Short mmCIF file of C-alpha atoms in Angstrom, two decimals:
data_model
loop_
_atom_site.label_atom_id
_atom_site.label_comp_id
_atom_site.label_asym_id
_atom_site.label_seq_id
_atom_site.Cartn_x
_atom_site.Cartn_y
_atom_site.Cartn_z
CA UNK C 1 -161.21 -54.78 -15.18
CA UNK C 2 -162.37 -51.22 -14.56
CA UNK C 3 -163.67 -52.07 -10.84
CA UNK C 4 -160.01 -53.09 -10.06
CA UNK C 5 -158.70 -49.78 -11.44
CA UNK C 6 -161.38 -47.99 -9.44
CA UNK C 7 -160.37 -49.50 -6.12
CA UNK C 8 -156.79 -48.95 -6.60
CA UNK C 9 -157.47 -45.24 -7.53
CA UNK C 10 -159.65 -44.95 -4.57
CA UNK C 11 -157.02 -46.33 -2.25
CA UNK C 12 -154.40 -43.90 -3.76
CA UNK C 13 -156.80 -40.93 -3.08
CA UNK C 14 -157.56 -42.09 0.38
CA UNK C 15 -153.85 -42.58 1.15
CA UNK C 16 -153.07 -39.03 0.07
CA UNK C 17 -155.81 -37.64 2.00
CA UNK C 18 -154.73 -39.58 5.14
CA UNK C 19 -151.12 -38.45 4.66
CA UNK C 20 -152.34 -34.75 4.34
CA UNK C 21 -154.27 -35.16 7.42
CA UNK C 22 -151.46 -36.36 9.35
CA UNK C 23 -149.20 -33.67 8.11
CA UNK C 24 -151.77 -30.98 9.21
CA UNK C 25 -152.13 -32.57 12.63
CA UNK C 26 -148.43 -32.71 13.11
CA UNK C 27 -147.90 -29.05 11.82
CA UNK C 28 -150.57 -27.91 14.35
CA UNK C 29 -149.04 -29.90 17.20
CA UNK C 30 -145.53 -28.60 16.71
CA UNK C 31 -145.79 -24.88 15.70
CA UNK C 32 -142.26 -24.25 16.67
CA UNK C 33 -141.11 -25.84 13.34
CA UNK C 34 -143.81 -24.02 11.30
CA UNK C 35 -142.32 -20.55 11.94
CA UNK C 36 -145.51 -19.25 13.93
CA UNK C 37 -143.50 -18.81 17.01
CA UNK C 38 -141.56 -15.96 15.59
CA UNK C 39 -144.74 -13.91 15.38
CA UNK C 40 -146.53 -15.13 18.36
CA UNK C 41 -143.60 -14.76 20.78
CA UNK C 42 -142.60 -11.35 21.80
CA UNK C 43 -139.09 -11.60 23.04
CA UNK C 44 -136.75 -8.78 23.59
CA UNK C 45 -133.41 -8.91 21.85
CA UNK C 46 -130.45 -9.50 23.88
CA UNK C 47 -128.80 -6.49 25.43
CA UNK C 48 -126.18 -4.53 23.41
CA UNK C 49 -122.68 -5.10 24.45
CA UNK C 50 -121.82 -2.41 27.11
CA UNK C 51 -119.88 0.58 25.48
CA UNK C 52 -118.34 3.17 27.46
CA UNK C 53 -120.39 6.35 27.41
CA UNK C 54 -118.71 9.20 25.81
CA UNK C 55 -119.32 12.53 27.48
CA UNK C 56 -120.88 15.42 25.55
CA UNK C 57 -118.38 17.79 24.10
CA UNK C 58 -115.47 15.34 23.83
CA UNK C 59 -113.39 15.18 20.80
CA UNK C 60 -112.76 11.94 19.18
CA UNK C 61 -110.76 10.75 16.15
CA UNK C 62 -113.02 8.78 14.00
CA UNK C 63 -112.50 7.03 10.73
CA UNK C 64 -114.36 8.94 7.92
CA UNK C 65 -115.65 5.75 6.30
CA UNK C 66 -117.47 4.66 9.45
CA UNK C 67 -119.44 7.87 10.02
CA UNK C 68 -122.96 7.63 8.90
CA UNK C 69 -125.13 10.59 7.30
CA UNK C 70 -127.73 12.15 9.56
CA UNK C 71 -129.74 13.71 6.76
CA UNK C 72 -130.86 12.14 3.48
CA UNK C 73 -129.98 15.23 1.36
CA UNK C 74 -127.19 17.65 1.07
CA UNK C 75 -127.62 21.32 -0.11
CA UNK C 76 -125.10 22.55 -2.74
CA UNK C 77 -125.75 25.99 -1.73
CA UNK C 78 -126.82 26.63 1.82
CA UNK C 79 -127.10 29.95 3.42
CA UNK C 80 -124.35 30.82 5.84
CA UNK C 81 -121.95 27.97 4.42
CA UNK C 82 -119.57 27.88 1.46
CA UNK C 83 -120.73 26.31 -1.64
CA UNK C 84 -120.23 22.56 -1.89
CA UNK C 85 -118.04 23.02 -5.12
CA UNK C 86 -115.87 25.32 -3.06
CA UNK C 87 -115.56 22.79 -0.27
CA UNK C 88 -114.60 20.00 -2.66
CA UNK C 89 -111.89 22.15 -4.15
CA UNK C 90 -110.40 23.42 -0.82
CA UNK C 91 -106.88 22.31 0.15
CA UNK C 92 -106.67 18.90 2.00
CA UNK C 93 -104.90 20.62 4.95
CA UNK C 94 -107.68 23.06 5.35
CA UNK C 95 -110.26 20.19 5.35
CA UNK C 96 -108.24 18.21 7.86
CA UNK C 97 -108.59 20.94 10.40
CA UNK C 98 -112.37 20.92 10.35
CA UNK C 99 -114.38 19.13 13.02
CA UNK C 100 -117.76 17.53 12.69
CA UNK C 101 -120.52 17.08 15.12
CA UNK C 102 -121.37 13.56 15.78
CA UNK C 103 -123.86 11.57 17.94
CA UNK C 104 -123.87 7.91 18.94
CA UNK C 105 -127.12 6.22 17.53
CA UNK C 106 -128.05 2.72 18.72
CA UNK C 107 -130.04 0.64 16.30
CA UNK C 108 -131.07 -2.75 17.66
CA UNK C 109 -127.65 -4.32 18.69
CA UNK C 110 -125.45 -2.09 16.64
CA UNK C 111 -124.31 1.43 17.21
CA UNK C 112 -123.04 4.15 14.81
CA UNK C 113 -121.44 7.57 14.83
CA UNK C 114 -123.87 9.86 12.87
CA UNK C 115 -123.09 13.28 11.60
CA UNK C 116 -125.46 15.76 13.14
CA UNK C 117 -126.53 19.11 11.56
CA UNK C 118 -126.26 20.57 7.94
CA UNK C 119 -122.62 21.80 8.31
CA UNK C 120 -121.41 18.37 9.56
CA UNK C 121 -123.36 16.44 6.84
CA UNK C 122 -121.87 18.63 4.16
CA UNK C 123 -118.32 18.37 5.40
CA UNK C 124 -118.74 14.45 5.76
CA UNK C 125 -120.01 14.42 2.07
CA UNK C 126 -116.84 16.29 0.91
CA UNK C 127 -114.43 14.00 2.83
CA UNK C 128 -116.20 10.90 1.68
CA UNK C 129 -116.37 12.12 -1.95
CA UNK C 130 -112.66 13.22 -1.99
CA UNK C 131 -111.47 9.99 -0.24
CA UNK C 132 -108.17 11.65 0.78
CA UNK C 133 -108.90 11.85 4.50
CA UNK C 134 -108.93 8.73 6.46
CA UNK C 135 -109.78 10.35 9.91
CA UNK C 136 -111.69 13.25 11.11
CA UNK C 137 -112.22 14.88 14.49
CA UNK C 138 -115.59 14.46 15.82
CA UNK C 139 -117.18 16.56 18.63
CA UNK C 140 -119.60 14.41 20.51
CA UNK C 141 -123.18 15.95 20.74
CA UNK C 142 -126.56 14.87 21.95
CA UNK C 143 -128.56 12.64 19.63
CA UNK C 144 -131.61 14.15 18.40
CA UNK C 145 -135.16 13.06 19.74
CA UNK C 146 -136.84 10.42 17.77
CA UNK C 147 -140.14 11.59 16.10
CA UNK C 148 -143.28 9.83 17.21
CA UNK C 149 -144.55 7.48 14.65
CA UNK C 150 -148.18 8.04 13.56
CA UNK C 151 -150.45 5.14 12.59
CA UNK C 152 -149.51 3.66 9.34
CA UNK C 153 -146.47 5.89 8.91
CA UNK C 154 -143.00 4.45 8.59
CA UNK C 155 -140.51 5.42 11.26
CA UNK C 156 -137.99 7.91 10.09
CA UNK C 157 -134.46 6.18 9.94
CA UNK C 158 -131.96 7.31 12.44
CA UNK C 159 -129.16 7.07 10.04
CA UNK C 160 -128.90 7.21 6.28
CA UNK C 161 -125.91 5.08 5.94
CA UNK C 162 -122.27 5.57 5.20
CA UNK C 163 -122.25 5.81 1.42
CA UNK C 164 -122.01 9.36 0.02
CA UNK C 165 -123.45 8.08 -3.32
CA UNK C 166 -126.83 7.58 -1.78
CA UNK C 167 -127.12 11.15 -0.55
CA UNK C 168 -129.36 13.38 -2.70
CA UNK C 169 -127.67 16.68 -3.72
CA UNK C 170 -130.32 19.57 -3.93
CA UNK C 171 -129.63 23.22 -4.99
#
């Protein structure tokens, strides 16, 4: 009785090993289904849709909610500028006359308008925090040069997003 059990157990183990061997052979024969082609093939992304080039210095009316921050932090007190608390309390019509510097930044297939410079980032922060102003006049400026990435370093992001709550306030 034990010899019959041993033969059936041996047959089961052999069948499992044969199945695993076939699986590995098929997996190696068809790597497109295993996910290896994503790493091994270097394909360039499709070109971004053609957008009209906006000349430097041109003034555009942009939606405040769509403009991204160009700096990760916003100073509460910055030399040469009004305090942030003063800006937040200023009349809406005074804030509506302000213009901010923006640059078109392309990241992969998307492009964004990004506030450039301390002044523009502070004004954008105030406009987004107050939420009263749907549009702002943006003056197109040249996008900053990308910093070279050293070995092992993460590349610095070109935009810090459109959410004012993610911007760190510093004294």
